[in-house]
PDB file of C-alpha atoms in Angstrom:
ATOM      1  CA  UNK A   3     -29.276   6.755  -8.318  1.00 50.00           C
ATOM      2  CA  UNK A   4     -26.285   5.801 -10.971  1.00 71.00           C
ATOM      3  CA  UNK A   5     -24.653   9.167  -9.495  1.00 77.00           C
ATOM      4  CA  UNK A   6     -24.704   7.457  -5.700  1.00 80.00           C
ATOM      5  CA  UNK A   7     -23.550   4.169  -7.033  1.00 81.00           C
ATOM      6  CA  UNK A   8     -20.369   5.534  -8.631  1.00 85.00           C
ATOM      7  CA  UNK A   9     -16.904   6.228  -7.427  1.00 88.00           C
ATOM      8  CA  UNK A  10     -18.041  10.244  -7.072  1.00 90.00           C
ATOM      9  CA  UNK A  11     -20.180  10.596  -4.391  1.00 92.00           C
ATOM     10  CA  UNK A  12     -18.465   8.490  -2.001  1.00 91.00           C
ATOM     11  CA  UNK A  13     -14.959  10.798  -3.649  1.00 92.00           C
ATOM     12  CA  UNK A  14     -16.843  13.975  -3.053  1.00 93.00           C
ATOM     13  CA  UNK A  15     -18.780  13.505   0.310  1.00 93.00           C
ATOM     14  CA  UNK A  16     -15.602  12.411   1.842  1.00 92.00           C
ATOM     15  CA  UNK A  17     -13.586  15.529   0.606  1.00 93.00           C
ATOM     16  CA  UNK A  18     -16.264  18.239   1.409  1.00 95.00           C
ATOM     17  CA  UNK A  19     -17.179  16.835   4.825  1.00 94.00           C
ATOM     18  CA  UNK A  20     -13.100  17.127   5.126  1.00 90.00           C
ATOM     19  CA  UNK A  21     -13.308  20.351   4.465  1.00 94.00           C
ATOM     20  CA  UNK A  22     -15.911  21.491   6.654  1.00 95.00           C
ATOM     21  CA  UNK A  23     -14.123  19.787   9.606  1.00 90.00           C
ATOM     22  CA  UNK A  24     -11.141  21.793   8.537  1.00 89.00           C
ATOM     23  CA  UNK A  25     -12.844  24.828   9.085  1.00 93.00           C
ATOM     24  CA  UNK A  26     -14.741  23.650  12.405  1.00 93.00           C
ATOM     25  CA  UNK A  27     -10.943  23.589  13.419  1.00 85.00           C
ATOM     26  CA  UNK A  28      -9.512  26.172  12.453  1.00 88.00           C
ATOM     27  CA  UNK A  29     -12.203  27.879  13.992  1.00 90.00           C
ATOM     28  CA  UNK A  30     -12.513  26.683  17.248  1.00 87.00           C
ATOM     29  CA  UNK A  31      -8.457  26.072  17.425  1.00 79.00           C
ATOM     30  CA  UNK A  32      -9.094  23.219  19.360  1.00 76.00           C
ATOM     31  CA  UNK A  33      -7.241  19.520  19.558  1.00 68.00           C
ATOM     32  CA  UNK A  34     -10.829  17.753  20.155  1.00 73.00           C
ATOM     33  CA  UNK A  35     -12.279  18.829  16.823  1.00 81.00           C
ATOM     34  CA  UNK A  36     -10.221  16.230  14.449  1.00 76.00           C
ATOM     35  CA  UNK A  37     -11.111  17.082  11.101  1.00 82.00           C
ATOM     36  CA  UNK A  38     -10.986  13.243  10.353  1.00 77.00           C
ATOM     37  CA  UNK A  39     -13.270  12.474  12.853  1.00 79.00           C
ATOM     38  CA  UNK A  40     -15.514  15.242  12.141  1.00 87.00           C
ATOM     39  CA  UNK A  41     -15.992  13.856   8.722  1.00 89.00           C
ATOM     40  CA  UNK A  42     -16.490  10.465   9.829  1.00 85.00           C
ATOM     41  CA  UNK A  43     -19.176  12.029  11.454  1.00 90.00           C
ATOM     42  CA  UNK A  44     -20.939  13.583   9.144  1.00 94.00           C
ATOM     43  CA  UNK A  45     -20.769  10.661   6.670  1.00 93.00           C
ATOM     44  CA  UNK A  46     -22.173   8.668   8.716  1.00 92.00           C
ATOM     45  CA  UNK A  47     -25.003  11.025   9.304  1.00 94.00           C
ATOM     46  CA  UNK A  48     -25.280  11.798   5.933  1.00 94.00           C
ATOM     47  CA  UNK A  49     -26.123   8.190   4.975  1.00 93.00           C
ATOM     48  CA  UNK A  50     -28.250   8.097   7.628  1.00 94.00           C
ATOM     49  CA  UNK A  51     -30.342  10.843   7.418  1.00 94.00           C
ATOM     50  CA  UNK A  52     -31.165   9.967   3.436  1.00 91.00           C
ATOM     51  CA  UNK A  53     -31.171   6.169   4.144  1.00 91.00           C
ATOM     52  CA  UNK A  54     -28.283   6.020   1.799  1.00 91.00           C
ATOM     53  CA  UNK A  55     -26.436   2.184   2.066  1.00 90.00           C
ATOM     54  CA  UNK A  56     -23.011   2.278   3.001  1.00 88.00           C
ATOM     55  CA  UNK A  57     -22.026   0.117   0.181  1.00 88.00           C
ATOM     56  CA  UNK A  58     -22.837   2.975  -2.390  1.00 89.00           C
ATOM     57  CA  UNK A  59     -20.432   5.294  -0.518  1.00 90.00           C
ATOM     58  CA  UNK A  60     -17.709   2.491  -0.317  1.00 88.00           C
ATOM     59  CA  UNK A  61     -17.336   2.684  -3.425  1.00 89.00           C
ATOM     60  CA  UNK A  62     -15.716   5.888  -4.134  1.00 88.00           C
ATOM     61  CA  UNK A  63     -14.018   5.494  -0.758  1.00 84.00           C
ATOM     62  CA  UNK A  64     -12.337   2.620  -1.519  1.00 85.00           C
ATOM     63  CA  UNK A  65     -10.361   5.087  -4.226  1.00 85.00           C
ATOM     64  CA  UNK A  66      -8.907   7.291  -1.216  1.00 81.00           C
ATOM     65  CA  UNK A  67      -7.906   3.765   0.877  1.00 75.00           C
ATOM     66  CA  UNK A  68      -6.161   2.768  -2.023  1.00 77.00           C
ATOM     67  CA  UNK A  69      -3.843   5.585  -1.653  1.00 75.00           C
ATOM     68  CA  UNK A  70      -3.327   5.042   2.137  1.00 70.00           C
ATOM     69  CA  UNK A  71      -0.687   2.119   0.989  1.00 66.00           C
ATOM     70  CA  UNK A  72       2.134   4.827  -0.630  1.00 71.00           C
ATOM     71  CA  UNK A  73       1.917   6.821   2.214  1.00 65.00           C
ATOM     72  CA  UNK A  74       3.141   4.113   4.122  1.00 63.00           C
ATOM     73  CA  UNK A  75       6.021   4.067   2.606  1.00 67.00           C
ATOM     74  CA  UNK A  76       6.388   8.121   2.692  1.00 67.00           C
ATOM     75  CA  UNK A  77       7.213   7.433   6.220  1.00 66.00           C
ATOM     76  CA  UNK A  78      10.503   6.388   4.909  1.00 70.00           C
ATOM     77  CA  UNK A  79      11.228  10.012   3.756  1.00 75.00           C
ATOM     78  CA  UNK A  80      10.358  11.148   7.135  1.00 68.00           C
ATOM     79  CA  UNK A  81      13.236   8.593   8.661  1.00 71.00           C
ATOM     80  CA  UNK A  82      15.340  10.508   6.508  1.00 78.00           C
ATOM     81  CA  UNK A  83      14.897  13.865   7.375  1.00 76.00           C
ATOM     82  CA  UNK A  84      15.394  12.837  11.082  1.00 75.00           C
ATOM     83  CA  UNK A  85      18.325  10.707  10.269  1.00 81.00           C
ATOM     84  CA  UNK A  86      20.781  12.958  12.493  1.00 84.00           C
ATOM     85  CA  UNK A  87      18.377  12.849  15.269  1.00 79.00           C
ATOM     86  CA  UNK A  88      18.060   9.094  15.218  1.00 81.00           C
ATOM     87  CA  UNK A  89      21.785   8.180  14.460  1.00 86.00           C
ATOM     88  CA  UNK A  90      23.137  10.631  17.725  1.00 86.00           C
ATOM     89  CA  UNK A  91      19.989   9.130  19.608  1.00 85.00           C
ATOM     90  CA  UNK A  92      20.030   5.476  18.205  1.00 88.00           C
ATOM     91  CA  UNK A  93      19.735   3.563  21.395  1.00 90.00           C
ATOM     92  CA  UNK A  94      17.799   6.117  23.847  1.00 86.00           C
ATOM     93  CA  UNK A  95      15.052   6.187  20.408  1.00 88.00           C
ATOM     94  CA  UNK A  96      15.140   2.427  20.676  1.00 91.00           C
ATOM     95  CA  UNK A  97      14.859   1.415  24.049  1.00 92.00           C
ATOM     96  CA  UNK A  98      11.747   4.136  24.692  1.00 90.00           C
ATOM     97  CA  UNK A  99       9.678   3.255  21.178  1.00 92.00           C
ATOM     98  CA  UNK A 100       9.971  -0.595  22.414  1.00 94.00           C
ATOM     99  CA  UNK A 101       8.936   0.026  25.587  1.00 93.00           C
ATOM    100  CA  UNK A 102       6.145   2.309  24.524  1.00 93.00           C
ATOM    101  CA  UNK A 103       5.343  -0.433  21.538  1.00 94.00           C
ATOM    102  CA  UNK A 104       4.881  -2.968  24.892  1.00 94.00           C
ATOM    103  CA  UNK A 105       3.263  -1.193  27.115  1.00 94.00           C
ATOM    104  CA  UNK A 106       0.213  -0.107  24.704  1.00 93.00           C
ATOM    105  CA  UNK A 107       0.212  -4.156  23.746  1.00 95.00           C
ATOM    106  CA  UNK A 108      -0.225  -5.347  27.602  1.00 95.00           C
ATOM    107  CA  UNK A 109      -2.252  -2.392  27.988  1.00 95.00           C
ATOM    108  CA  UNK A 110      -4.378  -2.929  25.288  1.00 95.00           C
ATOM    109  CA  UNK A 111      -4.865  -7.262  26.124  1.00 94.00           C
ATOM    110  CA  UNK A 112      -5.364  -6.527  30.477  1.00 95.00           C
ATOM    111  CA  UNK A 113      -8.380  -4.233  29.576  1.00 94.00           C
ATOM    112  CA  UNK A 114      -9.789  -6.434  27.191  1.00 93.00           C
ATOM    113  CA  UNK A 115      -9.566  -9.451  29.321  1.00 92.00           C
ATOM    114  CA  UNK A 116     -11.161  -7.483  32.166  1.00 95.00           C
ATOM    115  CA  UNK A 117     -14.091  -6.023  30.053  1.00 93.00           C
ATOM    116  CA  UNK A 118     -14.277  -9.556  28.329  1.00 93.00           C
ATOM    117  CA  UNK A 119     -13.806  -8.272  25.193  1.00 90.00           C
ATOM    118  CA  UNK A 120     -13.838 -10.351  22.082  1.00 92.00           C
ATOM    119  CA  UNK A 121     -10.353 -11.230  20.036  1.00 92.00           C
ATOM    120  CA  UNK A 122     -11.594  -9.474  17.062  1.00 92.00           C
ATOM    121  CA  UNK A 123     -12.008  -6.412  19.344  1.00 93.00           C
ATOM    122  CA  UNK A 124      -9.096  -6.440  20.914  1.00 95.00           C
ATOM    123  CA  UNK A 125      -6.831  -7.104  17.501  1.00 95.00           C
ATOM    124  CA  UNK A 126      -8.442  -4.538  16.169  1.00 95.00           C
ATOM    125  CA  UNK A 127      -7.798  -2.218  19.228  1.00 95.00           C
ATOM    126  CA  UNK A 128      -3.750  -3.069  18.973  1.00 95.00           C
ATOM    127  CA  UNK A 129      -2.478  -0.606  15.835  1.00 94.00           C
ATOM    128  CA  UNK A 130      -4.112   2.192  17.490  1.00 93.00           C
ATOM    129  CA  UNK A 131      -0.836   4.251  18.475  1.00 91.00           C
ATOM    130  CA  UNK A 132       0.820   4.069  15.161  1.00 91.00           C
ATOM    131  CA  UNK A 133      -0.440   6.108  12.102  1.00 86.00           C
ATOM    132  CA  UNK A 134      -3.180   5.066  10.324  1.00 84.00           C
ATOM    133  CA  UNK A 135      -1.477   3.903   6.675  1.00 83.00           C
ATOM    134  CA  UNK A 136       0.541   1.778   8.636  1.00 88.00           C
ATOM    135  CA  UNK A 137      -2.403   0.948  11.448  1.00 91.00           C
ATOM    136  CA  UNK A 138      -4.958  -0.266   8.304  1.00 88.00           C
ATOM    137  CA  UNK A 139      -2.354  -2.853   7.170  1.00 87.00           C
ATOM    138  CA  UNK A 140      -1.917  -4.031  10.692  1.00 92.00           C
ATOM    139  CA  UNK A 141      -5.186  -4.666  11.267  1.00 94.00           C
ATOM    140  CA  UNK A 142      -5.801  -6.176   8.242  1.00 90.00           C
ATOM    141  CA  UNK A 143      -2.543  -8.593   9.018  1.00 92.00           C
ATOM    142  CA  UNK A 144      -4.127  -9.298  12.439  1.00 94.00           C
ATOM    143  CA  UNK A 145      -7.780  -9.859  11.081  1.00 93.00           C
ATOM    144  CA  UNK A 146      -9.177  -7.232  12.928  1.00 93.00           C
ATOM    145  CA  UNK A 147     -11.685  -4.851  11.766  1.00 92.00           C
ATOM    146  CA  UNK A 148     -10.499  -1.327  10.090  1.00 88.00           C
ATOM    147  CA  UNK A 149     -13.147   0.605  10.379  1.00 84.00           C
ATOM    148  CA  UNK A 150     -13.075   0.224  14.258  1.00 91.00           C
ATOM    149  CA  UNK A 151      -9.181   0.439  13.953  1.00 93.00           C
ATOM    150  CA  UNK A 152      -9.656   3.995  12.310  1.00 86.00           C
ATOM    151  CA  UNK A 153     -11.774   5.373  14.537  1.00 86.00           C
ATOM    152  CA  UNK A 154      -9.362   3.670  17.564  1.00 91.00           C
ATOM    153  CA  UNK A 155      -6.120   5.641  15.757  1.00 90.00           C
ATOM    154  CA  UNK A 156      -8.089   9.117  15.603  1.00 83.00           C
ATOM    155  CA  UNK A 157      -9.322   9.322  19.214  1.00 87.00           C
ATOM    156  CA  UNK A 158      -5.833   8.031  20.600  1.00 90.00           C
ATOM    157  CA  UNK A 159      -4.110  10.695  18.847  1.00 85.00           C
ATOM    158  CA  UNK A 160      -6.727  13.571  19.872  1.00 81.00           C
ATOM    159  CA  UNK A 161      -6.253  11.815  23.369  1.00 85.00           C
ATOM    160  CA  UNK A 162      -2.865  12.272  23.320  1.00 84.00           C
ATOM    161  CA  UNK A 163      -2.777  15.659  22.401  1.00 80.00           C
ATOM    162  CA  UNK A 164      -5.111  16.904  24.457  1.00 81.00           C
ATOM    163  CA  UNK A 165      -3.401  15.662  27.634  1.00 84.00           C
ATOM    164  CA  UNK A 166       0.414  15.896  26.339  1.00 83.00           C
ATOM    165  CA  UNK A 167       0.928  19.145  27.966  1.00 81.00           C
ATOM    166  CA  UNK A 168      -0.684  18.252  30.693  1.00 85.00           C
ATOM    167  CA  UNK A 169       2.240  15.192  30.770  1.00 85.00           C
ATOM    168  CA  UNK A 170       4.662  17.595  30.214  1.00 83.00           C
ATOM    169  CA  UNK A 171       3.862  19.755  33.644  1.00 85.00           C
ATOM    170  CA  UNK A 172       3.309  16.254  35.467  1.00 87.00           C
ATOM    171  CA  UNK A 173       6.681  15.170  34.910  1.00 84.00           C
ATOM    172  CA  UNK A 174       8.793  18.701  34.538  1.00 81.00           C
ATOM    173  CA  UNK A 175      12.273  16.698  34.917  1.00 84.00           C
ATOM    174  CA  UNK A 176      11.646  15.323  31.491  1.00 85.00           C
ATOM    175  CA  UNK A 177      13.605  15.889  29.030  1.00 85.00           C
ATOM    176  CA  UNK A 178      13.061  17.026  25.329  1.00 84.00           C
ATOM    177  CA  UNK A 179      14.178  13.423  24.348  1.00 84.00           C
ATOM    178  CA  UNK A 180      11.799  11.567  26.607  1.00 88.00           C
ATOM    179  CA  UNK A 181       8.711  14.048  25.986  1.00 89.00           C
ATOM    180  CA  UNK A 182       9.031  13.832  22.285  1.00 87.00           C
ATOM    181  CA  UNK A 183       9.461   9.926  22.239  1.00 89.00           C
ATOM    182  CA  UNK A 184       6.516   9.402  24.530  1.00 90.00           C
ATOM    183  CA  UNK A 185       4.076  11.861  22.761  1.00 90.00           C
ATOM    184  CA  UNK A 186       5.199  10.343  19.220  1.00 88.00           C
ATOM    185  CA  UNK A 187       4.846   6.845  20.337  1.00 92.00           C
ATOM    186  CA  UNK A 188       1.490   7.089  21.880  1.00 90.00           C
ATOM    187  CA  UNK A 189      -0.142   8.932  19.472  1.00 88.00           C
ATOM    188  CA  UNK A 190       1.575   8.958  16.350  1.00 83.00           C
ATOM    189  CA  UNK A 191       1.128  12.369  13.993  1.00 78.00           C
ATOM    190  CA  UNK A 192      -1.680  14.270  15.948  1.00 78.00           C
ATOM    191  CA  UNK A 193       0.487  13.833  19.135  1.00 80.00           C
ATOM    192  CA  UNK A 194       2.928  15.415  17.332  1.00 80.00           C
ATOM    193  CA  UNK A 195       1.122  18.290  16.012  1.00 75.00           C
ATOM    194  CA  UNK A 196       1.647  19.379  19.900  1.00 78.00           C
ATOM    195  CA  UNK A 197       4.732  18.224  20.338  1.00 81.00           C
ATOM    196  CA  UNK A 198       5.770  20.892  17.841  1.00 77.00           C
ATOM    197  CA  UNK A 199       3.912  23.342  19.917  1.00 77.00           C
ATOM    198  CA  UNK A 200       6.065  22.365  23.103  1.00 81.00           C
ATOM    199  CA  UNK A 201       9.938  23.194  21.578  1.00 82.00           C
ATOM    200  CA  UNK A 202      11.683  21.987  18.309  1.00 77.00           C
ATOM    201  CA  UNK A 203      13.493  19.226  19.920  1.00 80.00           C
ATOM    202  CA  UNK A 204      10.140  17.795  21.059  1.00 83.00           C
ATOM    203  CA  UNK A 205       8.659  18.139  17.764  1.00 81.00           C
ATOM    204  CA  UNK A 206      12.023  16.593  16.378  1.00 81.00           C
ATOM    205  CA  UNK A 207      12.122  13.375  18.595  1.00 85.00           C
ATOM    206  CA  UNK A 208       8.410  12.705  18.204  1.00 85.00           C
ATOM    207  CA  UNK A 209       8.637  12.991  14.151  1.00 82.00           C
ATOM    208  CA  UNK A 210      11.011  10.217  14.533  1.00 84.00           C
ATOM    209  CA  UNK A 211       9.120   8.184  17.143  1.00 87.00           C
ATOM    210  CA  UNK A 212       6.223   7.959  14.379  1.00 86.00           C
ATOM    211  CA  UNK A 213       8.116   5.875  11.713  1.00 84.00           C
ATOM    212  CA  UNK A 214      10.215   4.300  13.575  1.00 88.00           C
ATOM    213  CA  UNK A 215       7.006   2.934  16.295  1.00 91.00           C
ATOM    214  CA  UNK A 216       5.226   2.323  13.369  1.00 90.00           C
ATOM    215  CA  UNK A 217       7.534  -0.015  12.198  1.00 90.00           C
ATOM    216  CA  UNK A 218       8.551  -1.773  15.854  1.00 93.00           C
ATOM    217  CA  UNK A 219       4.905  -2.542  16.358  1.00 95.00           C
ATOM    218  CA  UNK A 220       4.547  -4.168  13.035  1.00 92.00           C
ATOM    219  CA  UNK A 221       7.192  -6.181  13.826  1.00 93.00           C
ATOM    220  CA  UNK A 222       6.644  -7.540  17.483  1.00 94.00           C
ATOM    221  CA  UNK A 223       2.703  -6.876  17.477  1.00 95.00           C
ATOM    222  CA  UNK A 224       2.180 -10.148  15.245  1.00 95.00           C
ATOM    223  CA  UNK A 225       4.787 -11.698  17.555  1.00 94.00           C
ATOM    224  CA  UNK A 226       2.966 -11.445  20.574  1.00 94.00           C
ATOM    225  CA  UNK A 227      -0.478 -11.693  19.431  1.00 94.00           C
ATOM    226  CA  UNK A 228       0.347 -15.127  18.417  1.00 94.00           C
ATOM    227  CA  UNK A 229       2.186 -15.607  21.672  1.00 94.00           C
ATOM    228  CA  UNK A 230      -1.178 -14.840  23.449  1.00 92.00           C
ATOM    229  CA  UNK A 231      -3.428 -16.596  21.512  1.00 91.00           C
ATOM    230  CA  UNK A 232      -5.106 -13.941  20.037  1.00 90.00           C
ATOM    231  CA  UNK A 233      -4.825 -15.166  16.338  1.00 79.00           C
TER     232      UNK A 233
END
């Protein structure tokens, strides 16, 4: 019992259920297998299936949030790298992040206000294109609920690479600007795990769209959830 009620089991469980999800994908090569939602998975039937409270685990997971804060601000290095892509790009990077950052926020607040779905809900529901360092502190700005905002942030990024190459042949006029904005905008570092797949430049432009949405939608998100009443 003092084993489940310190910071090791919820440490360990979380890093071998990890692990096992990295093997269920590597082994089925497949974008719906996440290995983050895998594990969420399998901690949650872990606790289940031994009746073990979700307090005890929170305590050792509450080790591995704290270090979700620093990699927020690892996304800086990642502005760096791209730093040629985004000066020669500036305004074209700009204008389609922004419009991307919008169009998941009206998105987002018409299909909550059609399914009646409560503020916290939808707040919660509002970081879910941006990467999940940056998505937590968000939510948490907001007063939504992380654990919903987590879960939100891992299916919209297996979402969007499972149907980014299916974007890609829908619109064939694209270019590798406009394809790598869209796919790293909508869904942030899993997106662009395919994006790399489709061509360098693709890979390139959605690397950049990930810091640089991330830090648009912190920005106007608050904005316009205020503007709308939501907090």
């Amino acid at each position: 019992m003092n084993l489940l009620n310190s910071p090791v089991f919820g440490i360990f469980l979380s890093i071998i259920t990890y692990q096992i999800g990295l093997k269920i994908k590597a082994r089925f090569k497949n974008d719906l297998f996440n290995p983050l939602l895998l594990a969420m998975f399998m901690i949650i039937g872990f606790l289940s299936l031994f009746h073990i409270p979700y307090e005890s685990y929170k305590i050792g997971a509450d080790y591995i949030h704290f270090f979700l804060s620093p990699l927020t601000v690892a996304l800086g290095i990642m502005l760096y790298r791209q730093r040629t892509v985004i000066k020669k790009h500036f305004i074209s990077l700009i204008i389609g992040i922004t419009a991307g950052v919008a169009t998941s926020f009206f998105t987002i607040l018409l299909m909550a206000k059609a399914m009646g779905l409560s503020d916290m809900l939808t707040l919660s529901a509002l970081p879910k294109s941006i990467t999940t360092p940056m998505a937590i502190s968000l939510t948490q700005i907001l007063g939504g609920e992380e654990p919903l905002t987590i879960i939100l942030v891992v299916i919209t990024g297996m979402s969007g690479a499972f149907l980014a190459p299916f974007a890609v042949k829908l619109f064939p006029n694209f270019n590798a600007i406009a394809k790598g904005i869209g796919i790293g905008t909508a869904s942030h570092a899993v997106g662009t795990s395919k994006a790399l797949e489709l061509g360098e430049e693709e890979g390139a432009f959605s690397s950049s769209a990930i810091a640089l949405a991330g830090l648009i939608t912190v920005l106007i998100v608050p904005f316009l959830a205020r503007w709308f009443g939501l907090v």
